C-alpha cells in the first residue's frame, strides 16, 4: 500500500514536470530570417514529438537525416524519415520549390498545426530551412529533463541570402589542425549558413596537402624543427611540429563539406609564402638555398624563382593535383606578401623580365609585373579546367587578368579598385574580419595573439558594400569572409574561441547585410546561439554576454582635459582623436589600434599641456604599450620640462629606459617621473623611441612608440 502511494506520487511529479516542460521554439535566431510572420495565438502551434514524421522529396534524404540528428541532439529523440509520396502529410515535409523561389539557396517555411513545410529553391535552400528549424529549437532544455517535444508557433518564414559567397578561412599551416577538427569547423560554418571554406594549405611554416608528383612536400615540408617562442625574437623551442592531409582524406573532407552545402576553396599561396616548399626543392628558389621549413612568423624573402621554368612547372603540377582533389569552381593562388628582393638580384628572374619586356613605370616595378606573369600563367592552368582563380589584393599590383576574383584584405580599398577595374571581389578586410585579432581590450586576460583589436561590435558594424561604388558595381562584391591565421593559435579549441561569436556577426553581414543594425537585439540572439555552442561543446568567447567593468579612467589631475598640443604629430593611422587622447582621463587599454593610444614612428612624442594657471607639481606619469612582434617598444629617453610662458622651457627631470628584451613580457607599462616640486603653468613631456635591436626581424628601423594618458600632480 505504502509502496503504491509512493509510486503514484512519483508518477505525478514526473508527469507534472513533463507537461510543464513542453518548450517553445523561437524564430529569433542567427542569422535573423528576413520575413517572419507569427500567428499571434498561443493555441496555434505545431507539436513536434517522438512520433513526428519527416517526409522528404527525392534528393533531400541527407537534409532529412540532418534534421533528425539535430532534433536528437537538442531534444533527445530522433525523427522518423520517409520518402515523400506526393500527397499532403501530417508532419514535416521537405521539398523543392523551383517555380516560385528564384533566388538560389532561398527557402520558405510554413508552420501550421499539423504540418511544417520546408520548401527550398534548391537543396541548399532546404538545408538552410532545416538550419532555421534547428536554431529555433530550445537548445539547453534537455539538461536533466525529460523532453517529450516542442511547440512551434504557427508562422510563415521566407528567407534568402544577400551574398552568394559566404566564407570562412582557416590556416592549418602555422599550426596544424587535425582532420576531425576541420570537420567540426565545417559544422560550425553550416550552423552559420556559410558556404565557402577557404582552406589555406601552403605556407613558409608548413606544407599541408599531399602532392603525388612531389612527395617531399609533405615528407619534409610538412614539418618544422621548432617554433619561435612568443612574438618573433631569437628564442625557439625544439619541438617538431607539423602534419598533413592525404589526398584521400581531403576527398573525404570535400564530401563531408558538400553534404553541408559547403564548397572547399583550396589555396596554394604563390609565389611568396613558399619557404616550406623550397626547403624540399631548393633549386626552385632564386639563391638555391639551403632553406628550412620556417620556424618564425612573418613574410619570408625566400620565394619561388619566377625566372626558373622548373619552378613554374612545379607550381602548375601542384595546382593540377589540387584541382583533381577539389572540385571547387574557385582555386586560390595566393599572391600576397611576395617580397621582390631575391628577384631583383636573381639573374634568372632578371633574364625573364628582359625576355618579357617588363619595365618599371610610375606605379609598379618590373618585378611587380613579373609577379603578374606568374599569376596569369597559373590562372591559365586553372581556367583550362573551367575554374576561376582567386588572389589576395596584392595581385592588383601589375597586370592581372580580369577573370581573377580579388580578396580585399588590406582594407576595402583594394576591393573598390578591383571592382573599378572589372573584377569580382570578396571582402575580407583585416580591419573588421581578421578573427586572429584580440576581441577584448583587456589583453592581459586574453590568450596571446597576433595583435590588433576586433571586438564583435566592430565585426557587426562592417559595411561590405563600399559607398564609392554604384549599385551596378556593388553587384561585383560577391561575398564576405573572415580569416583565421594561426601563428598564435595552436589548438582547435583556441580556433573556436577566436571564431565565435564573431561568426555570429559575420553571418548577419553575409546573409542579411542589414542597413540598420541593432546590436542589443543581436546579442540576445547570440545568447540563444550560445546554448547550441554549449550543447556541442564548442569553445567561444563570452565578452558580449558579461561586459566586465574594469577601471579605465584615471583620477582627475592637473593635466586632465587641459589644452594640449603636440610638437610632433602621431602617425596618421594611429592619430585617432589627436592630442586630446593623451589627457582625456581615459587610460590606454587593449591593443595598439584600440583608439586609446597615439602611435609615433621615427621621432619623439612631444606634448605640451597648458595647466591654465601656475600650479605646483612634482610628478608626471604616462603609459606606453609594448608589443615587440608588432615593432612597438618602450620609450628610450623621457624628459619633463616646465615653462611659465609656454616659450622658455626648463628641464626638471630626465630618465633613460633600457630597451625591452625578448625575455621581458609585452603589455602596458606605466612610466613615472618624480622631481623637485616646481610651480609652473606649462608642462612638456618628450619621449624618444628606441631603434629595433639586432635580434629583431626589423633591425635597423625605428621602433613604434604608443603612448597614452599623461597625468601630472
Ligand atoms: C594575408 O593576410 N596575408 C592575406
Ligand atoms: Zn629568381
PDB file of N, CA and C in Angstrom, residues 630-712:
ATOM      1  N   UNK A 630      55.082  43.407 -33.051  1.00  0.00           N
ATOM      2  CA  UNK A 630      54.474  44.443 -33.907  1.00  0.00           C
ATOM      3  C   UNK A 630      55.362  45.687 -33.973  1.00  0.00           C
ATOM      4  N   UNK A 631      56.623  45.563 -33.582  1.00  0.00           N
ATOM      5  CA  UNK A 631      57.617  46.645 -33.665  1.00  0.00           C
ATOM      6  C   UNK A 631      57.337  47.765 -32.656  1.00  0.00           C
ATOM      7  N   UNK A 632      56.614  47.487 -31.610  1.00  0.00           N
ATOM      8  CA  UNK A 632      56.264  48.537 -30.639  1.00  0.00           C
ATOM      9  C   UNK A 632      57.080  48.315 -29.365  1.00  0.00           C
ATOM     10  N   UNK A 633      57.895  49.298 -29.015  1.00  0.00           N
ATOM     11  CA  UNK A 633      58.778  49.179 -27.858  1.00  0.00           C
ATOM     12  C   UNK A 633      58.518  50.298 -26.859  1.00  0.00           C
ATOM     13  N   UNK A 634      59.190  50.172 -25.735  1.00  0.00           N
ATOM     14  CA  UNK A 634      59.107  51.186 -24.694  1.00  0.00           C
ATOM     15  C   UNK A 634      59.872  52.443 -25.117  1.00  0.00           C
ATOM     16  N   UNK A 635      59.621  53.575 -24.436  1.00  0.00           N
ATOM     17  CA  UNK A 635      60.393  54.779 -24.740  1.00  0.00           C
ATOM     18  C   UNK A 635      61.851  54.594 -24.334  1.00  0.00           C
ATOM     19  N   UNK A 636      62.733  55.366 -24.931  1.00  0.00           N
ATOM     20  CA  UNK A 636      64.150  55.265 -24.568  1.00  0.00           C
ATOM     21  C   UNK A 636      64.499  56.359 -23.545  1.00  0.00           C
ATOM     22  N   UNK A 637      64.358  57.609 -23.945  1.00  0.00           N
ATOM     23  CA  UNK A 637      64.675  58.712 -23.026  1.00  0.00           C
ATOM     24  C   UNK A 637      63.413  59.535 -22.784  1.00  0.00           C
ATOM     25  N   UNK A 638      63.143  59.802 -21.495  1.00  0.00           N
ATOM     26  CA  UNK A 638      61.982  60.615 -21.150  1.00  0.00           C
ATOM     27  C   UNK A 638      62.477  61.904 -20.515  1.00  0.00           C
ATOM     28  N   UNK A 639      61.889  63.021 -20.965  1.00  0.00           N
ATOM     29  CA  UNK A 639      62.246  64.309 -20.354  1.00  0.00           C
ATOM     30  C   UNK A 639      60.980  65.048 -19.959  1.00  0.00           C
ATOM     31  N   UNK A 640      61.029  65.716 -18.797  1.00  0.00           N
ATOM     32  CA  UNK A 640      59.932  66.585 -18.383  1.00  0.00           C
ATOM     33  C   UNK A 640      60.483  68.003 -18.317  1.00  0.00           C
ATOM     34  N   UNK A 641      59.774  68.919 -18.943  1.00  0.00           N
ATOM     35  CA  UNK A 641      60.180  70.329 -18.923  1.00  0.00           C
ATOM     36  C   UNK A 641      59.000  71.164 -18.454  1.00  0.00           C
ATOM     37  N   UNK A 642      59.276  72.318 -17.878  1.00  0.00           N
ATOM     38  CA  UNK A 642      58.185  73.207 -17.468  1.00  0.00           C
ATOM     39  C   UNK A 642      58.481  74.610 -17.987  1.00  0.00           C
ATOM     40  N   UNK A 643      57.415  75.430 -18.020  1.00  0.00           N
ATOM     41  CA  UNK A 643      57.564  76.801 -18.518  1.00  0.00           C
ATOM     42  C   UNK A 643      56.497  77.677 -17.877  1.00  0.00           C
ATOM     43  N   UNK A 644      56.824  78.947 -17.705  1.00  0.00           N
ATOM     44  CA  UNK A 644      55.838  79.886 -17.162  1.00  0.00           C
ATOM     45  C   UNK A 644      55.053  80.550 -18.287  1.00  0.00           C
ATOM     46  N   UNK A 645      55.702  80.675 -19.471  1.00  0.00           N
ATOM     47  CA  UNK A 645      55.065  81.432 -20.549  1.00  0.00           C
ATOM     48  C   UNK A 645      54.783  80.604 -21.800  1.00  0.00           C
ATOM     49  N   UNK A 646      55.141  79.315 -21.773  1.00  0.00           N
ATOM     50  CA  UNK A 646      54.897  78.476 -22.957  1.00  0.00           C
ATOM     51  C   UNK A 646      55.951  78.683 -24.036  1.00  0.00           C
ATOM     52  N   UNK A 647      56.968  79.498 -23.759  1.00  0.00           N
ATOM     53  CA  UNK A 647      58.021  79.747 -24.751  1.00  0.00           C
ATOM     54  C   UNK A 647      59.357  79.209 -24.246  1.00  0.00           C
ATOM     55  N   UNK A 648      59.744  79.675 -23.071  1.00  0.00           N
ATOM     56  CA  UNK A 648      61.008  79.209 -22.495  1.00  0.00           C
ATOM     57  C   UNK A 648      60.742  78.036 -21.551  1.00  0.00           C
ATOM     58  N   UNK A 649      61.310  76.881 -21.887  1.00  0.00           N
ATOM     59  CA  UNK A 649      61.104  75.678 -21.064  1.00  0.00           C
ATOM     60  C   UNK A 649      62.395  75.311 -20.348  1.00  0.00           C
ATOM     61  N   UNK A 650      62.282  74.814 -19.138  1.00  0.00           N
ATOM     62  CA  UNK A 650      63.462  74.325 -18.422  1.00  0.00           C
ATOM     63  C   UNK A 650      63.211  72.875 -18.005  1.00  0.00           C
ATOM     64  N   UNK A 651      64.271  72.066 -18.125  1.00  0.00           N
ATOM     65  CA  UNK A 651      64.130  70.629 -17.841  1.00  0.00           C
ATOM     66  C   UNK A 651      64.112  70.394 -16.335  1.00  0.00           C
ATOM     67  N   UNK A 652      63.149  69.590 -15.866  1.00  0.00           N
ATOM     68  CA  UNK A 652      63.104  69.281 -14.429  1.00  0.00           C
ATOM     69  C   UNK A 652      63.362  67.799 -14.156  1.00  0.00           C
ATOM     70  N   UNK A 653      63.282  66.967 -15.175  1.00  0.00           N
ATOM     71  CA  UNK A 653      63.548  65.540 -14.941  1.00  0.00           C
ATOM     72  C   UNK A 653      63.923  64.870 -16.251  1.00  0.00           C
ATOM     73  N   UNK A 654      64.742  63.852 -16.140  1.00  0.00           N
ATOM     74  CA  UNK A 654      65.129  63.070 -17.312  1.00  0.00           C
ATOM     75  C   UNK A 654      65.424  61.646 -16.872  1.00  0.00           C
ATOM     76  N   UNK A 655      65.054  60.690 -17.723  1.00  0.00           N
ATOM     77  CA  UNK A 655      65.290  59.285 -17.364  1.00  0.00           C
ATOM     78  C   UNK A 655      65.568  58.506 -18.638  1.00  0.00           C
ATOM     79  N   UNK A 656      66.541  57.581 -18.590  1.00  0.00           N
ATOM     80  CA  UNK A 656      66.792  56.685 -19.725  1.00  0.00           C
ATOM     81  C   UNK A 656      66.255  55.301 -19.388  1.00  0.00           C
ATOM     82  N   UNK A 657      65.549  54.706 -20.332  1.00  0.00           N
ATOM     83  CA  UNK A 657      64.947  53.386 -20.069  1.00  0.00           C
ATOM     84  C   UNK A 657      65.526  52.393 -21.055  1.00  0.00           C
ATOM     85  N   UNK A 658      66.117  51.310 -20.553  1.00  0.00           N
ATOM     86  CA  UNK A 658      66.708  50.335 -21.473  1.00  0.00           C
ATOM     87  C   UNK A 658      65.632  49.657 -22.323  1.00  0.00           C
ATOM     88  N   UNK A 659      66.034  49.201 -23.468  1.00  0.00           N
ATOM     89  CA  UNK A 659      65.074  48.578 -24.394  1.00  0.00           C
ATOM     90  C   UNK A 659      64.578  47.244 -23.834  1.00  0.00           C
ATOM     91  N   UNK A 660      63.306  46.988 -24.019  1.00  0.00           N
ATOM     92  CA  UNK A 660      62.701  45.723 -23.593  1.00  0.00           C
ATOM     93  C   UNK A 660      63.339  44.581 -24.400  1.00  0.00           C
ATOM     94  N   UNK A 661      63.610  43.462 -23.764  1.00  0.00           N
ATOM     95  CA  UNK A 661      64.224  42.334 -24.485  1.00  0.00           C
ATOM     96  C   UNK A 661      63.194  41.220 -24.653  1.00  0.00           C
ATOM     97  N   UNK A 662      63.552  40.219 -25.441  1.00  0.00           N
ATOM     98  CA  UNK A 662      62.593  39.125 -25.710  1.00  0.00           C
ATOM     99  C   UNK A 662      62.244  38.363 -24.440  1.00  0.00           C
ATOM    100  N   UNK A 663      63.116  38.445 -23.449  1.00  0.00           N
ATOM    101  CA  UNK A 663      62.808  37.764 -22.184  1.00  0.00           C
ATOM    102  C   UNK A 663      61.766  38.551 -21.382  1.00  0.00           C
ATOM    103  N   UNK A 664      61.636  39.848 -21.657  1.00  0.00           N
ATOM    104  CA  UNK A 664      60.667  40.675 -20.922  1.00  0.00           C
ATOM    105  C   UNK A 664      59.275  40.481 -21.504  1.00  0.00           C
ATOM    106  N   UNK A 665      58.264  40.679 -20.675  1.00  0.00           N
ATOM    107  CA  UNK A 665      56.912  40.488 -21.189  1.00  0.00           C
ATOM    108  C   UNK A 665      56.464  41.729 -21.964  1.00  0.00           C
ATOM    109  N   UNK A 666      55.538  41.502 -22.903  1.00  0.00           N
ATOM    110  CA  UNK A 666      54.864  42.614 -23.582  1.00  0.00           C
ATOM    111  C   UNK A 666      53.725  43.083 -22.679  1.00  0.00           C
ATOM    112  N   UNK A 667      53.142  44.200 -22.984  1.00  0.00           N
ATOM    113  CA  UNK A 667      51.981  44.645 -22.212  1.00  0.00           C
ATOM    114  C   UNK A 667      51.961  46.153 -22.072  1.00  0.00           C
ATOM    115  N   UNK A 668      51.260  46.599 -21.049  1.00  0.00           N
ATOM    116  CA  UNK A 668      51.087  48.035 -20.807  1.00  0.00           C
ATOM    117  C   UNK A 668      51.929  48.410 -19.592  1.00  0.00           C
ATOM    118  N   UNK A 669      52.711  49.442 -19.722  1.00  0.00           N
ATOM    119  CA  UNK A 669      53.620  49.829 -18.641  1.00  0.00           C
ATOM    120  C   UNK A 669      53.448  51.304 -18.297  1.00  0.00           C
ATOM    121  N   UNK A 670      53.557  51.603 -16.992  1.00  0.00           N
ATOM    122  CA  UNK A 670      53.472  52.995 -16.542  1.00  0.00           C
ATOM    123  C   UNK A 670      54.889  53.528 -16.349  1.00  0.00           C
ATOM    124  N   UNK A 671      55.125  54.770 -16.735  1.00  0.00           N
ATOM    125  CA  UNK A 671      56.429  55.423 -16.552  1.00  0.00           C
ATOM    126  C   UNK A 671      56.198  56.673 -15.720  1.00  0.00           C
ATOM    127  N   UNK A 672      56.796  56.664 -14.543  1.00  0.00           N
ATOM    128  CA  UNK A 672      56.530  57.770 -13.614  1.00  0.00           C
ATOM    129  C   UNK A 672      57.824  58.513 -13.317  1.00  0.00           C
ATOM    130  N   UNK A 673      57.764  59.824 -13.350  1.00  0.00           N
ATOM    131  CA  UNK A 673      58.922  60.674 -13.038  1.00  0.00           C
ATOM    132  C   UNK A 673      58.577  61.494 -11.813  1.00  0.00           C
ATOM    133  N   UNK A 674      59.463  61.447 -10.820  1.00  0.00           N
ATOM    134  CA  UNK A 674      59.270  62.293  -9.644  1.00  0.00           C
ATOM    135  C   UNK A 674      60.371  63.349  -9.673  1.00  0.00           C
ATOM    136  N   UNK A 675      60.011  64.603  -9.402  1.00  0.00           N
ATOM    137  CA  UNK A 675      61.031  65.657  -9.439  1.00  0.00           C
ATOM    138  C   UNK A 675      60.779  66.656  -8.308  1.00  0.00           C
ATOM    139  N   UNK A 676      61.777  67.514  -8.085  1.00  0.00           N
ATOM    140  CA  UNK A 676      61.619  68.513  -7.012  1.00  0.00           C
ATOM    141  C   UNK A 676      60.421  69.389  -7.329  1.00  0.00           C
ATOM    142  N   UNK A 677      59.523  69.569  -6.369  1.00  0.00           N
ATOM    143  CA  UNK A 677      58.314  70.333  -6.651  1.00  0.00           C
ATOM    144  C   UNK A 677      58.635  71.681  -7.281  1.00  0.00           C
ATOM    145  N   UNK A 678      57.834  72.017  -8.284  1.00  0.00           N
ATOM    146  CA  UNK A 678      58.073  73.240  -9.033  1.00  0.00           C
ATOM    147  C   UNK A 678      56.702  73.841  -9.354  1.00  0.00           C
ATOM    148  N   UNK A 679      56.637  75.170  -9.446  1.00  0.00           N
ATOM    149  CA  UNK A 679      55.375  75.816  -9.812  1.00  0.00           C
ATOM    150  C   UNK A 679      55.525  76.384 -11.220  1.00  0.00           C
ATOM    151  N   UNK A 680      54.609  75.996 -12.104  1.00  0.00           N
ATOM    152  CA  UNK A 680      54.666  76.472 -13.493  1.00  0.00           C
ATOM    153  C   UNK A 680      53.303  76.263 -14.134  1.00  0.00           C
ATOM    154  N   UNK A 681      53.095  76.956 -15.268  1.00  0.00           N
ATOM    155  CA  UNK A 681      51.794  76.841 -15.948  1.00  0.00           C
ATOM    156  C   UNK A 681      51.823  75.801 -17.085  1.00  0.00           C
ATOM    157  N   UNK A 682      52.994  75.612 -17.712  1.00  0.00           N
ATOM    158  CA  UNK A 682      53.092  74.682 -18.843  1.00  0.00           C
ATOM    159  C   UNK A 682      53.993  73.504 -18.468  1.00  0.00           C
ATOM    160  N   UNK A 683      53.608  72.326 -18.885  1.00  0.00           N
ATOM    161  CA  UNK A 683      54.460  71.160 -18.658  1.00  0.00           C
ATOM    162  C   UNK A 683      54.597  70.403 -19.985  1.00  0.00           C
ATOM    163  N   UNK A 684      55.827  69.990 -20.261  1.00  0.00           N
ATOM    164  CA  UNK A 684      56.108  69.319 -21.540  1.00  0.00           C
ATOM    165  C   UNK A 684      56.694  67.934 -21.271  1.00  0.00           C
ATOM    166  N   UNK A 685      56.202  66.942 -22.012  1.00  0.00           N
ATOM    167  CA  UNK A 685      56.762  65.590 -21.928  1.00  0.00           C
ATOM    168  C   UNK A 685      57.354  65.239 -23.288  1.00  0.00           C
ATOM    169  N   UNK A 686      58.630  64.855 -23.275  1.00  0.00           N
ATOM    170  CA  UNK A 686      59.272  64.389 -24.513  1.00  0.00           C
ATOM    171  C   UNK A 686      59.687  62.939 -24.285  1.00  0.00           C
ATOM    172  N   UNK A 687      59.214  62.049 -25.143  1.00  0.00           N
ATOM    173  CA  UNK A 687      59.587  60.632 -25.010  1.00  0.00           C
ATOM    174  C   UNK A 687      60.159  60.161 -26.340  1.00  0.00           C
ATOM    175  N   UNK A 688      61.404  59.784 -26.332  1.00  0.00           N
ATOM    176  CA  UNK A 688      62.059  59.257 -27.532  1.00  0.00           C
ATOM    177  C   UNK A 688      61.794  57.761 -27.660  1.00  0.00           C
ATOM    178  N   UNK A 689      61.893  57.258 -28.884  1.00  0.00           N
ATOM    179  CA  UNK A 689      61.738  55.816 -29.088  1.00  0.00           C
ATOM    180  C   UNK A 689      63.090  55.155 -29.305  1.00  0.00           C
ATOM    181  N   UNK A 690      63.112  53.822 -29.186  1.00  0.00           N
ATOM    182  CA  UNK A 690      64.335  53.059 -29.474  1.00  0.00           C
ATOM    183  C   UNK A 690      64.397  52.736 -30.968  1.00  0.00           C
ATOM    184  N   UNK A 691      65.558  52.254 -31.392  1.00  0.00           N
ATOM    185  CA  UNK A 691      65.653  51.622 -32.718  1.00  0.00           C
ATOM    186  C   UNK A 691      65.489  50.121 -32.490  1.00  0.00           C
ATOM    187  N   UNK A 692      64.969  49.413 -33.475  1.00  0.00           N
ATOM    188  CA  UNK A 692      64.781  47.961 -33.315  1.00  0.00           C
ATOM    189  C   UNK A 692      66.152  47.296 -33.167  1.00  0.00           C
ATOM    190  N   UNK A 693      66.247  46.386 -32.211  1.00  0.00           N
ATOM    191  CA  UNK A 693      67.552  45.793 -31.906  1.00  0.00           C
ATOM    192  C   UNK A 693      67.970  44.736 -32.936  1.00  0.00           C
ATOM    193  N   UNK A 694      69.206  44.305 -32.819  1.00  0.00           N
ATOM    194  CA  UNK A 694      69.783  43.375 -33.780  1.00  0.00           C
ATOM    195  C   UNK A 694      69.032  42.056 -33.872  1.00  0.00           C
ATOM    196  N   UNK A 695      68.439  41.619 -32.769  1.00  0.00           N
ATOM    197  CA  UNK A 695      67.759  40.318 -32.791  1.00  0.00           C
ATOM    198  C   UNK A 695      66.292  40.457 -33.208  1.00  0.00           C
ATOM    199  N   UNK A 696      65.945  41.574 -33.808  1.00  0.00           N
ATOM    200  CA  UNK A 696      64.565  41.779 -34.276  1.00  0.00           C
ATOM    201  C   UNK A 696      64.551  41.719 -35.796  1.00  0.00           C
ATOM    202  N   UNK A 697      63.464  41.147 -36.364  1.00  0.00           N
ATOM    203  CA  UNK A 697      63.411  40.993 -37.825  1.00  0.00           C
ATOM    204  C   UNK A 697      63.422  42.355 -38.528  1.00  0.00           C
ATOM    205  N   UNK A 698      63.015  43.405 -37.826  1.00  0.00           N
ATOM    206  CA  UNK A 698      63.014  44.741 -38.435  1.00  0.00           C
ATOM    207  C   UNK A 698      64.253  45.551 -38.081  1.00  0.00           C
ATOM    208  N   UNK A 699      65.310  44.864 -37.695  1.00  0.00           N
ATOM    209  CA  UNK A 699      66.554  45.519 -37.247  1.00  0.00           C
ATOM    210  C   UNK A 699      66.946  46.689 -38.152  1.00  0.00           C
ATOM    211  N   UNK A 700      67.287  47.781 -37.500  1.00  0.00           N
ATOM    212  CA  UNK A 700      67.733  48.933 -38.282  1.00  0.00           C
ATOM    213  C   UNK A 700      66.645  49.990 -38.436  1.00  0.00           C
ATOM    214  N   UNK A 701      65.381  49.557 -38.294  1.00  0.00           N
ATOM    215  CA  UNK A 701      64.278  50.516 -38.393  1.00  0.00           C
ATOM    216  C   UNK A 701      63.965  51.073 -37.009  1.00  0.00           C
ATOM    217  N   UNK A 702      63.293  52.239 -36.957  1.00  0.00           N
ATOM    218  CA  UNK A 702      62.863  52.723 -35.646  1.00  0.00           C
ATOM    219  C   UNK A 702      61.765  51.825 -35.080  1.00  0.00           C
ATOM    220  N   UNK A 703      61.653  51.777 -33.782  1.00  0.00           N
ATOM    221  CA  UNK A 703      60.514  51.090 -33.164  1.00  0.00           C
ATOM    222  C   UNK A 703      59.359  52.084 -33.075  1.00  0.00           C
ATOM    223  N   UNK A 704      58.152  51.552 -33.018  1.00  0.00           N
ATOM    224  CA  UNK A 704      56.983  52.398 -32.767  1.00  0.00           C
ATOM    225  C   UNK A 704      56.903  52.707 -31.277  1.00  0.00           C
ATOM    226  N   UNK A 705      56.281  53.852 -30.998  1.00  0.00           N
ATOM    227  CA  UNK A 705      56.026  54.228 -29.607  1.00  0.00           C
ATOM    228  C   UNK A 705      54.532  54.519 -29.499  1.00  0.00           C
ATOM    229  N   UNK A 706      53.839  53.791 -28.633  1.00  0.00           N
ATOM    230  CA  UNK A 706      52.403  54.012 -28.426  1.00  0.00           C
ATOM    231  C   UNK A 706      52.190  54.510 -27.003  1.00  0.00           C
ATOM    232  N   UNK A 707      51.597  55.685 -26.890  1.00  0.00           N
ATOM    233  CA  UNK A 707      51.566  56.407 -25.619  1.00  0.00           C
ATOM    234  C   UNK A 707      50.144  56.803 -25.275  1.00  0.00           C
ATOM    235  N   UNK A 708      49.856  56.803 -23.972  1.00  0.00           N
ATOM    236  CA  UNK A 708      48.589  57.412 -23.540  1.00  0.00           C
ATOM    237  C   UNK A 708      48.647  57.976 -22.135  1.00  0.00           C
ATOM    238  N   UNK A 709      47.734  58.804 -21.884  1.00  0.00           N
ATOM    239  CA  UNK A 709      47.300  59.427 -20.648  1.00  0.00           C
ATOM    240  C   UNK A 709      48.446  59.967 -19.793  1.00  0.00           C
ATOM    241  N   UNK A 710      48.653  61.232 -20.008  1.00  0.00           N
ATOM    242  CA  UNK A 710      49.656  61.956 -19.224  1.00  0.00           C
ATOM    243  C   UNK A 710      48.972  62.488 -17.962  1.00  0.00           C
ATOM    244  N   UNK A 711      49.520  62.115 -16.828  1.00  0.00           N
ATOM    245  CA  UNK A 711      48.977  62.601 -15.540  1.00  0.00           C
ATOM    246  C   UNK A 711      50.039  63.463 -14.865  1.00  0.00           C
ATOM    247  N   UNK A 712      49.594  64.549 -14.280  1.00  0.00           N
ATOM    248  CA  UNK A 712      50.527  65.456 -13.591  1.00  0.00           C
ATOM    249  C   UNK A 712      49.945  65.788 -12.222  1.00  0.00           C
TER     250      UNK A 712
END
